[in-house]
XYZ file of C-alpha atoms in Angstrom:
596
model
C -11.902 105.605 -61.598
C -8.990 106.234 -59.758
C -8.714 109.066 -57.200
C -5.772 111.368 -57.973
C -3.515 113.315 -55.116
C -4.592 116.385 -57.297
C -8.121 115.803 -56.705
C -8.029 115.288 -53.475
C -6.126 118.594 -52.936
C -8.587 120.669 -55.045
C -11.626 118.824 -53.907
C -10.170 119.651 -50.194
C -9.678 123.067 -50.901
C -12.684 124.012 -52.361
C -14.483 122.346 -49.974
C -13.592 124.757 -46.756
C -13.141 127.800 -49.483
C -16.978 127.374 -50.307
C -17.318 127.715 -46.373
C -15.746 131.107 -45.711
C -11.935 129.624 -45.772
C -9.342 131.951 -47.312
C -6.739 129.398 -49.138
C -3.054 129.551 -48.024
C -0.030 128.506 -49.495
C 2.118 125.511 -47.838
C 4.873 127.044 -45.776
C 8.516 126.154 -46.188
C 9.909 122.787 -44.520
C 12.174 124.780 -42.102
C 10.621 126.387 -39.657
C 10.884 130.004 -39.353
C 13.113 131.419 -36.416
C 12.011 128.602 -34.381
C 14.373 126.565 -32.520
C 12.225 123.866 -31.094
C 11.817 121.740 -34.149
C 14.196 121.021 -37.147
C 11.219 120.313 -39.516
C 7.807 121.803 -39.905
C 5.991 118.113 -38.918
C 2.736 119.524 -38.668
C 0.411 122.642 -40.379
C 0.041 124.494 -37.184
C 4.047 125.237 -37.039
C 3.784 128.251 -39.422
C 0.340 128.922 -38.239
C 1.717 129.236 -33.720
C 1.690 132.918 -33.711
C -1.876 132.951 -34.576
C -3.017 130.261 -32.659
C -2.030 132.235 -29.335
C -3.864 135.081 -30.362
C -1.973 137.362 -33.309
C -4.031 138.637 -36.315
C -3.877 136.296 -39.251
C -3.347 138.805 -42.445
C -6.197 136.463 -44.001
C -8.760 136.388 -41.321
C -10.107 133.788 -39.078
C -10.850 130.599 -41.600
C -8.138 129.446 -43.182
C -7.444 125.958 -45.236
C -4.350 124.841 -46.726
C -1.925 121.872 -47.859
C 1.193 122.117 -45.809
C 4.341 120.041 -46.674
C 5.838 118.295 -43.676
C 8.427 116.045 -42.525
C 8.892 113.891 -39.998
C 11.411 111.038 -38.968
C 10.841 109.850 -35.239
C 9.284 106.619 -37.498
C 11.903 106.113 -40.198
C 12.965 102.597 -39.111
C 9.107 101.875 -39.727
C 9.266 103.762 -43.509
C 8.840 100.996 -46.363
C 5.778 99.213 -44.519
C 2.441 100.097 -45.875
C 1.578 103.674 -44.116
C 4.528 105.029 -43.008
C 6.238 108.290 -44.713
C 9.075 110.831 -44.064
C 7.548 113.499 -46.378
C 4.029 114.194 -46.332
C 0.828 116.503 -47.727
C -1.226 117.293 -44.977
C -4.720 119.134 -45.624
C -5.397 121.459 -43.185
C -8.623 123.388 -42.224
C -8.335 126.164 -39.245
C -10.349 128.434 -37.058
C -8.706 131.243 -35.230
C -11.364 131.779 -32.391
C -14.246 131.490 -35.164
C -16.309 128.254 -35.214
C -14.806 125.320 -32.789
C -15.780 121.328 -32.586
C -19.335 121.447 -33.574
C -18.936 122.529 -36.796
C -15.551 121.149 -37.194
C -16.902 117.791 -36.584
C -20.031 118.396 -38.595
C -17.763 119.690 -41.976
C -15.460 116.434 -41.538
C -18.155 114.099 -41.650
C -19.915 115.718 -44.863
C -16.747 115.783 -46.802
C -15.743 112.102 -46.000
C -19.089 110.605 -46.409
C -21.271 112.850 -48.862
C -21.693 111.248 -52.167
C -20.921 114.869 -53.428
C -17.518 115.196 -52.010
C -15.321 111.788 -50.951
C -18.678 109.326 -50.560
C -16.760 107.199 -48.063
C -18.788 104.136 -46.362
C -19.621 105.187 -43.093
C -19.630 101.756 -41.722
C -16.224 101.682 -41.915
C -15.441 104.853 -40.007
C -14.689 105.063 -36.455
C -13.525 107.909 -34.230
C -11.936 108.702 -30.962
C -12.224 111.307 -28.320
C -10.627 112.304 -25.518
C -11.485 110.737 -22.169
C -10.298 113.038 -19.999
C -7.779 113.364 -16.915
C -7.098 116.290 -14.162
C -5.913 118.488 -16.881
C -8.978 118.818 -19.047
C -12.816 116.772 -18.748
C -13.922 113.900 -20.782
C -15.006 115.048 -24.390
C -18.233 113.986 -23.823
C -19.615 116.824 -26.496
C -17.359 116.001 -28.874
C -19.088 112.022 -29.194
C -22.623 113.579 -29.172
C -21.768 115.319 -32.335
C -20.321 112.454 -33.704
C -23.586 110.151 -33.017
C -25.642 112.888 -34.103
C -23.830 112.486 -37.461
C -24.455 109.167 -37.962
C -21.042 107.349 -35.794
C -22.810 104.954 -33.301
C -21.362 104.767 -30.051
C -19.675 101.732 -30.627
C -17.584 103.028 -33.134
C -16.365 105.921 -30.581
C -13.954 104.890 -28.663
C -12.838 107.126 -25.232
C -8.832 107.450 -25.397
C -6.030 108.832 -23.083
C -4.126 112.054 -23.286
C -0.952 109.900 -25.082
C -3.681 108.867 -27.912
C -6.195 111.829 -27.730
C -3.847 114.711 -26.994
C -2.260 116.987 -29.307
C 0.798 119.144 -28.780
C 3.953 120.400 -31.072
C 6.531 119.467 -28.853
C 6.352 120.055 -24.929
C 5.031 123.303 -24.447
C 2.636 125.567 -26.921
C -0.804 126.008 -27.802
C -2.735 121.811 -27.689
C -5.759 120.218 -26.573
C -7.988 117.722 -26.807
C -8.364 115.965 -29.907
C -10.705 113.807 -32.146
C -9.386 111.468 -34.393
C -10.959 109.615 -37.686
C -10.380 106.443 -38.768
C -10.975 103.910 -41.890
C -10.955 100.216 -41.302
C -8.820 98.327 -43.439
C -11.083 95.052 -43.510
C -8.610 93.163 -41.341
C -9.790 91.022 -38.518
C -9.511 92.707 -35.246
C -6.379 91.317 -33.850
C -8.211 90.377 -30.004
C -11.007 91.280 -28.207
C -9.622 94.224 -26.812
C -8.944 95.720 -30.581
C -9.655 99.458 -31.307
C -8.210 102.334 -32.926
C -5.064 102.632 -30.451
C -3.630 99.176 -31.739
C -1.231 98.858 -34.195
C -2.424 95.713 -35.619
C -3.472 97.156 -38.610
C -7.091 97.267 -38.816
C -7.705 100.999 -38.273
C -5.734 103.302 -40.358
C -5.913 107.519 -38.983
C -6.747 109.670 -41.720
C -8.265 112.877 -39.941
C -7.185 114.564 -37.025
C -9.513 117.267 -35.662
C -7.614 119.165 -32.853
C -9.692 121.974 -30.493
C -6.967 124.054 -29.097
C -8.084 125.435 -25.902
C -4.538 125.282 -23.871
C -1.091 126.488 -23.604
C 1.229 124.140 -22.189
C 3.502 125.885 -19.953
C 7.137 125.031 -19.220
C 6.501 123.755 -15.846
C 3.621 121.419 -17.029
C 0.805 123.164 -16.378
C -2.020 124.223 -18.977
C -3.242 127.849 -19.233
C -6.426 128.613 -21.038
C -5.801 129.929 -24.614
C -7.105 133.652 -25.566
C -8.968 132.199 -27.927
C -10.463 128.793 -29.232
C -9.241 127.191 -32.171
C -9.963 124.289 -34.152
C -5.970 122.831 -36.090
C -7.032 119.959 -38.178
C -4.936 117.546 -40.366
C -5.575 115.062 -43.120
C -3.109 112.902 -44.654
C -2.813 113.143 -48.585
C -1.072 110.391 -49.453
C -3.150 107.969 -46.528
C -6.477 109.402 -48.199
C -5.729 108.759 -51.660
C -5.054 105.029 -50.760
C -8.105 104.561 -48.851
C -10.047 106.459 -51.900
C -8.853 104.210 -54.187
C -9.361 101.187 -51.912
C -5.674 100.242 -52.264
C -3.291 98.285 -49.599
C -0.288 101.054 -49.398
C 0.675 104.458 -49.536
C 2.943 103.320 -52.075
C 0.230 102.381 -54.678
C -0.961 105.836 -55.243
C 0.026 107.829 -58.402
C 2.740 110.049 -56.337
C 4.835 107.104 -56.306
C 4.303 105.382 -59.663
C 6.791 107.195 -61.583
C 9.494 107.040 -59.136
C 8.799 103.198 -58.446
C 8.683 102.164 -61.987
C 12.158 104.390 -62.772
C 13.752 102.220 -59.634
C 12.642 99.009 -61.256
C 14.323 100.058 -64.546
C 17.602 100.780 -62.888
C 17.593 97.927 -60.705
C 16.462 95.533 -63.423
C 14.283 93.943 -60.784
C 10.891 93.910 -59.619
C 8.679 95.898 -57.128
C 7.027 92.839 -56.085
C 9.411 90.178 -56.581
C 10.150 89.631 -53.009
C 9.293 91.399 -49.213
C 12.899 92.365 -49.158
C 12.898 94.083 -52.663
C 9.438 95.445 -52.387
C 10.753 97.324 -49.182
C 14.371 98.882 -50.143
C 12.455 100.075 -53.320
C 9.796 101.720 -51.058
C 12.826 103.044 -48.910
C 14.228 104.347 -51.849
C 11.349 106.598 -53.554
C 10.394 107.718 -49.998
C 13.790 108.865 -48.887
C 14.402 110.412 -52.120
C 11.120 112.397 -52.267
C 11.917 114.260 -49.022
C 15.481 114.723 -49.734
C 14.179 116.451 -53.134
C 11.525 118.374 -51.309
C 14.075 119.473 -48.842
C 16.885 120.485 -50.941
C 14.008 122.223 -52.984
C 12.569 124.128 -50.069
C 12.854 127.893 -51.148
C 14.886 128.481 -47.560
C 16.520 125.311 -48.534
C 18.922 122.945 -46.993
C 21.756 120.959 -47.945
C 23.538 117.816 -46.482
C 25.820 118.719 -43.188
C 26.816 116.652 -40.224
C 23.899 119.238 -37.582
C 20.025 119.819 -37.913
C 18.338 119.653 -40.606
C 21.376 119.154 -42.964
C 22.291 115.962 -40.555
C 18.932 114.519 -40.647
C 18.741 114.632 -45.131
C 22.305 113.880 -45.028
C 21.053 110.065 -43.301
C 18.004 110.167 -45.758
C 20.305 110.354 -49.018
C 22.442 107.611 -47.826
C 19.740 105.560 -46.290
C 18.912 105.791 -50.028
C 22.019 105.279 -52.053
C 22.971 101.983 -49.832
C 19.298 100.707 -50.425
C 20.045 101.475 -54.227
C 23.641 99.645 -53.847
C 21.638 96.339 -52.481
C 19.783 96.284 -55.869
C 22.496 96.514 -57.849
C 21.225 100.074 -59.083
C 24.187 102.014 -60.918
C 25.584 105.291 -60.160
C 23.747 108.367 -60.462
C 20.169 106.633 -59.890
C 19.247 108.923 -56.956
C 19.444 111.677 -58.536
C 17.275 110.341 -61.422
C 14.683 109.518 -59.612
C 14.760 112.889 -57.750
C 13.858 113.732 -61.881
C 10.945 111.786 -61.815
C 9.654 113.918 -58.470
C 10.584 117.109 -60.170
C 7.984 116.524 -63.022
C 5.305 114.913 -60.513
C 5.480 117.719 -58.742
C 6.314 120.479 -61.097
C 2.479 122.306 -60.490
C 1.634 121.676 -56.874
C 5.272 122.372 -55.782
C 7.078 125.050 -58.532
C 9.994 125.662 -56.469
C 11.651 121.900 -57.144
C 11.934 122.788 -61.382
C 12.813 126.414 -60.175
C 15.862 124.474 -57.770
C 16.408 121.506 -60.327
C 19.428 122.256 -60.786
C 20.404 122.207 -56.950
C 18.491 119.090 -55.980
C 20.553 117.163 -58.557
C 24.117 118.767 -58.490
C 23.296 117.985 -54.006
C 22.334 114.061 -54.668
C 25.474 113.634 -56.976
C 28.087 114.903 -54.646
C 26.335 113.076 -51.311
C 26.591 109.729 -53.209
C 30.325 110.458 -54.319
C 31.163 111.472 -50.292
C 29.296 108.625 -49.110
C 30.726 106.019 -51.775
C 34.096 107.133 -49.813
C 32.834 106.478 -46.746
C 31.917 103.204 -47.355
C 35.725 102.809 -48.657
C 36.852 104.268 -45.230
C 34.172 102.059 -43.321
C 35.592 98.967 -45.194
C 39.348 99.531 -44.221
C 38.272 100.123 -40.321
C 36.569 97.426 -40.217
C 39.438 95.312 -41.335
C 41.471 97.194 -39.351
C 38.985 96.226 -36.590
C 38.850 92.617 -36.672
C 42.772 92.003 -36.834
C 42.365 93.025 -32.765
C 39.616 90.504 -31.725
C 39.903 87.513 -29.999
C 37.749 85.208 -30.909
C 34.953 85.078 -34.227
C 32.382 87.742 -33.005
C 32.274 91.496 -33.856
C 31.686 93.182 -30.440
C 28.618 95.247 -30.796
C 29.793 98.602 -29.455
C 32.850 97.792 -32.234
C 29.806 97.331 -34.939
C 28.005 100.788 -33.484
C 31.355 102.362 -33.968
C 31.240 101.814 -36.935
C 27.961 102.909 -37.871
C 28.603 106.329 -35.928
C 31.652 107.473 -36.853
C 32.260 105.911 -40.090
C 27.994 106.073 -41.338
C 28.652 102.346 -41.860
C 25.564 100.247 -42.034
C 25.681 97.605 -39.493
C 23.711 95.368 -42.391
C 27.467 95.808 -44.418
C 29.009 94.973 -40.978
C 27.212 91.740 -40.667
C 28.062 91.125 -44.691
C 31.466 91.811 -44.602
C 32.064 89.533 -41.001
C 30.500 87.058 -42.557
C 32.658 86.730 -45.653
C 35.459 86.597 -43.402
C 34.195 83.939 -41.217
C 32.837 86.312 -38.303
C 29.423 87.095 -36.854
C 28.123 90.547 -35.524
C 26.889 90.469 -31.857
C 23.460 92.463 -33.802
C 21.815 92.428 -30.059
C 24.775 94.422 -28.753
C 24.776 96.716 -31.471
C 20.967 97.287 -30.624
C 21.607 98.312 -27.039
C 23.777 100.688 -28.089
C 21.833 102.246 -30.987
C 19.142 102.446 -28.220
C 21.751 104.400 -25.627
C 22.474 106.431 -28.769
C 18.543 107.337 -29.706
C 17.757 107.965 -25.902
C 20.665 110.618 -25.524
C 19.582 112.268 -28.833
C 15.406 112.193 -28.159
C 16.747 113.892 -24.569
C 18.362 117.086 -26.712
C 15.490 116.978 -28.940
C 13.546 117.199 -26.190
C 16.208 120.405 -25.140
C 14.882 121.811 -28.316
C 11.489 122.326 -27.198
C 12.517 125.050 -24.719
C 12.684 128.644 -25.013
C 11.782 130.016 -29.005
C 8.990 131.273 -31.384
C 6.981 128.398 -30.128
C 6.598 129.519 -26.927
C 4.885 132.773 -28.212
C 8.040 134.624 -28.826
C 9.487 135.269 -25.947
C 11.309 138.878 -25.254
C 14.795 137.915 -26.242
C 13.556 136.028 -29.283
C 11.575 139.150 -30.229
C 14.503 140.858 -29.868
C 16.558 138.296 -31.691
C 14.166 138.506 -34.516
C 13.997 142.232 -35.468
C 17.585 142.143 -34.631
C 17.426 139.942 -37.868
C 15.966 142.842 -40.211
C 18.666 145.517 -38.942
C 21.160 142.976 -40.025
C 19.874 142.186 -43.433
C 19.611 145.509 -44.009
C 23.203 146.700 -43.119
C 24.684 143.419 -45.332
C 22.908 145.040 -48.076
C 24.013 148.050 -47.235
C 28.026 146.910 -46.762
C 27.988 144.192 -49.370
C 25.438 144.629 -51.907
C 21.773 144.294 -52.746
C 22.694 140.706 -54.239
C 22.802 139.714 -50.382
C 19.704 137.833 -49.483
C 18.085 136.038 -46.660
C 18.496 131.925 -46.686
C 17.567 130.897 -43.833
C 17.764 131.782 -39.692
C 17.732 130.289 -36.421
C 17.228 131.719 -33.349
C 17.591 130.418 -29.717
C 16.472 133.135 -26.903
C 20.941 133.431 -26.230
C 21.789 133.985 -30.197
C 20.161 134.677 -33.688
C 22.167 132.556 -36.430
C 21.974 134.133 -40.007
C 22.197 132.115 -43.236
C 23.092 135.081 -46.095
C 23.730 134.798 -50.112
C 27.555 135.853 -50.597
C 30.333 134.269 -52.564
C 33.628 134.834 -50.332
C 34.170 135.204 -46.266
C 33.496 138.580 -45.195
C 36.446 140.832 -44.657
C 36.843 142.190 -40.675
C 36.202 145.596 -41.632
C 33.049 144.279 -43.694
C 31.978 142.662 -40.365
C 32.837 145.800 -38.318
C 30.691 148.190 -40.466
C 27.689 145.644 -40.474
C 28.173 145.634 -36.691
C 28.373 149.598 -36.613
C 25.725 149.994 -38.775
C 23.138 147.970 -36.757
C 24.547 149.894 -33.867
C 23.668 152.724 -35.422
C 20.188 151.935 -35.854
C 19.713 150.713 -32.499
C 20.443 153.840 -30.954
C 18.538 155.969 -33.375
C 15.743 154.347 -31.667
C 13.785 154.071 -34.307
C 10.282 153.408 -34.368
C 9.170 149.743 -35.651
C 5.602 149.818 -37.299
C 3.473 147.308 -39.502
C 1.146 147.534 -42.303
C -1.708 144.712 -44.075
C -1.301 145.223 -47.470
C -1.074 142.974 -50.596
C 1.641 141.390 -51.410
C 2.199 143.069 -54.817
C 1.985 146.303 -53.426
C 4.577 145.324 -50.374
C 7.007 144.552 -53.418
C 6.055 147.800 -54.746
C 7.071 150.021 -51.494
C 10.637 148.328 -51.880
C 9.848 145.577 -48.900
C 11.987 142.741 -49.427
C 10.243 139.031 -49.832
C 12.597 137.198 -48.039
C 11.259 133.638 -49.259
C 8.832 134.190 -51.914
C 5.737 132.465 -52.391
C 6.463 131.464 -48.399
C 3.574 134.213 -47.841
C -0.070 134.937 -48.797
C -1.406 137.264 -50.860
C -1.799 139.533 -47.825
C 1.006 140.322 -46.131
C 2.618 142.139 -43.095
C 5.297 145.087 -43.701
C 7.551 145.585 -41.041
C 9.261 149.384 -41.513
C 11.988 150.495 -39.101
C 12.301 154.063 -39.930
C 14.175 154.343 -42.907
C 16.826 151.792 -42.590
C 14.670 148.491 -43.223
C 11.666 147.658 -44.780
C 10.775 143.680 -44.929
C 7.462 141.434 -45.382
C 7.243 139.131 -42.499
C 4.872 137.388 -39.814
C 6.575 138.950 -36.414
C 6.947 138.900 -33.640
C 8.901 141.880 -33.373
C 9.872 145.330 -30.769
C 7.810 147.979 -31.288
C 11.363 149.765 -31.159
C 14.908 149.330 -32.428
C 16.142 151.197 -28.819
C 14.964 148.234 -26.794
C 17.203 145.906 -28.214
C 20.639 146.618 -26.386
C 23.555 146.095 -28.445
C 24.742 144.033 -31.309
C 27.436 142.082 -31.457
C 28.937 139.594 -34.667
C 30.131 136.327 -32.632
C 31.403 134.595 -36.198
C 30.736 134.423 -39.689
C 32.065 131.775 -41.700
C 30.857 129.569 -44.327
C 27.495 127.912 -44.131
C 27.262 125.966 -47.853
C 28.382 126.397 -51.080
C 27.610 130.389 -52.037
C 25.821 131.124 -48.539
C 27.719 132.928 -45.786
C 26.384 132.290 -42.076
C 26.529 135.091 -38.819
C 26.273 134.123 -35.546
C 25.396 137.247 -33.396
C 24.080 138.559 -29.759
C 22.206 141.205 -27.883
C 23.956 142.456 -25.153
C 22.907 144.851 -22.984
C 26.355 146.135 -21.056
């Protein structure tokens, strides 16, 4: 019988919900008010404030199946593990139980004949093997012998294998990792879990947070203890079912066998083929989870917008190689839409956005291709000799989004070559100067534990919701934020620009508030009853069924997870930097604290 990605989620669930868990809902993709990551890549992103210390509304034990992306590995997407979009089952202690049990309740769900009934002779694990930051895990392998692992299938890593972290500073620690061999032959002598050869394939990660990594590299002990641990959905359901690839398991059926009747070719005709198909229904499936995402986002040359923008047409020139015809992204986005339609509501509640987005990216990027073609001719009239310089060819692929594979294809139908290594050197240049403002990204924000002028940033958030309301109309709501401890950045439903003396009474009227000094307070309560007091849900099913309810006297009333003032007077005052347009219906402020 083959194991279903539905099974495996309720089997998960119920699991750790049968051992004092409280079930939460995934969060959305974007992270909120945190600057430090574009994507939530992991399910301790929504979870940070907790983690260093802050009362989860649903107590200590919590398990869930977060939605995630990440893309440091795209070039890598359409071999047989890798994925931009991912289900990852979660199971967390906030200063409750830590490795012992952790370890204990990982092992009896992979390998009890009542849960997942894996063959423990083909697990291994690692551990951390310690450095001058924190001591070999020593306690952590115990447990796992005491299981059942024998010591020759634990294997003592380094902090870069053994390590976890969101980013460069936050709550991480050491970590113990779970692994299924494939049945390949070990690639050397020297052949464990770290390789890449292909024999061990991760499917648990079992974090114990005990640290918080400070700015300046040093690690402070945590208030509390926690255990953050992560299963891959899609990697489990493959080893479940014994199968070679992610891309085997029932998630990607439909969408693989709708690209094979567009194409009019098949999956497994040919390497080449097998992978731009693969390419094809993974980029899609994140671009239609992110343009689904009840915060949402939509294509744009910065952040998030930039990074599905590259997704879509990594997809539509994959789909122009096979000859598939116009229009085919968006119907396999259809194909997701029904997969997904009772894990993930919010895609056939947004159906009609996810399509109406993949049409119009296509039809831009079918013009760029026309304005890519007509530089590049433009290009060649100039050189001397038959070779396309490479920083000409990377030129081309920045500025214009032209592949340098249509480079190559169009030099060589005029008699030219591509100088490919060139092009590589400067891709690399290119990637080294973007992972170095990623790595800008990390600094400062929610992920740091909130920091005072991201506090204030935050609740300066509500007061502004409140007074667009207030000024424009209760049809204003919140669709997304971003703040940065210099700025908050406010993403708003409304149909036209803003008039000045609209933005001057929003401005007045936060003012106003400010120096009312009004008292901020919070309230548990469910999140039926939150509704019921008038709070506003800014993102819907984004929160559990308990909630927080942030009041600021009587001028705002919103359900949210904090950090915020205790109040309004300590904020200094507000002032509207810009507003202009954000997307199609959605308005966008840019405002700051001052406090002259």
């Amino acid at each position: 019988m083959k194991i279903t990605s539905q099974f495996l989620r309720d089997k998960y669930l119920n699991f750790f919900k049968e051992r004092g868990h409280a079930v939460i809902k995934s969060a959305s993709l974007i992270p909120e008010n945190d600057p430090s990551v574009l994507f939530t890549t992991a399910g301790m992103h929504p979870l940070i404030p907790y983690l260093l210390g802050q009362k989860h509304p649903n107590g200590t034990r919590l398990t869930d199946v977060q939605k995630c992306v990440r893309t440091g590995d795209i070039e890598e997407v359409g071999d047989d593990s890798h994925l931009t979009f991912f289900e990852m089952l979660g199971n967390w202690s906030l200063g409750d139980y830590f490795n012992h049990e952790s370890i204990k309740w990982s092992y009896e769900f992979l390998t009890s004949p009542q849960y997942l009934g894996l063959d423990v002779n083909r697990l291994s694990v690692t551990v951390f093997a310690g450095d001058s930051d924190a001591k070999r895990d020593e306690d952590s392998a115990s447990v796992w012998e005491q299981c059942g692992i024998p010591k020759e299938r634990i294997f003592y890593l380094p902090k870069k294998n053994n390590w976890w972290i969101a980013g460069t500073t936050g709550p991480c620690g050491p970590d113990t990792e779970i692994f299924w061999d494939t049945g390949k032959p070990k690639c050397s002598d020297h052949c464990d879990p770290s390789c890449d050869c292909g024999k061990y394939l991760e499917i648990w990660n079992n974090v114990f947070m005990q640290f918080n990594r400070q700015a300046d590299g040093t690690y402070l002990p945590l208030k509390q203890k926690n255990v953050d641990t992560g299963m891959g959905l899609e990697r489990t359901v493959c080893v479940l079912n014994g199968m070679k690839s992610v891309y085997d398991i029932d998630l990607f059926q439909g969408a693989l066998a709708k690209i094979q009747q567009l194409s009019g070719k098949q999956y497994s005709q040919d390497e080449q083929t097998t992978k731009a198909m693969r390419i094809i229904a993974d980029h899609v499936r994140t671009a239609t989870f992110l343009l689904g995402d009840p915060v949402g986002v939509v294509p744009s040359n910065v952040d998030q917008g930039y990074v599905l923008r590259r997704l879509i047409r990594r997809a539509v020139r994959k789909a122009n190689s096979l000859d598939m015809p116009k229009g085919s992204i968006a119907e396999i986005a259809k194909v997701y839409i029904e997969v997904y339609k009772d894990a993930y509501p919010e895609l056939t509640a947004n159906a009609d956005k996810i399509i109406d987005e993949l049409n119009k990216e296509e039809d831009k990027f079918s013009k760029t291709l026309v304005a890519g073609e007509k530089e590049f001719f433009k290009v060649i009239s100039h050189i001397q000799g038959k070779v396309v310089p490479g920083g000409t060819a990377f030129k081309l692929y920045d500025t214009f989004g032209f592949p340098v594979e249509m480079t190559e294809e169009l030099a060589a139908e005029n008699g030219y070559t591509v100088d490919v290594e060139g092009f590589k050197q400067k891709f690399a240049e290119h990637q080294a100067k973007s992972h170095a403002g990623s790595e800008q990204r990390f600094k400062g924000g929610m992920a740091e534990g909130g920091g005072q002028e991201t506090t204030y940033l935050h609740t300066a958030t509500h007061l502004l919701q409140a007074a667009l309301r207030k000024v424009l109309g209760d049809e204003v709501k919140q669709k997304g934020s971003n703040i940065t401890p210099e700025r908050l950045r406010f993403d708003f439903s409304f149909g036209r620009p803003m008039t000045a003396d609209e933005i001057a009474q929003t401005e007045s009227l936060v003012n106003q508030a400010i120096q009312r000094k009004l008292a901020i307070t919070c309230e548990e309560m469910p999140i039926e009853e939150a509704r019921k007091t008038g709070a506003i849900g800014l993102f819907g099913d984004r929160y559990g069924e308990v909630v927080k309810v942030y009041t600021m006297g009587d001028f705002s009333k919103e359900i949210c997870g904090g950090p915020h003032a205790n109040n309004t007077g300590d904020l200094g005052r507000f002032v509207i930097t810009k507003e202009q347009s954000s997307s199609s219906g959605v308005r966008r402020i840019k405002a700051e604290l001052r406090k002259d």
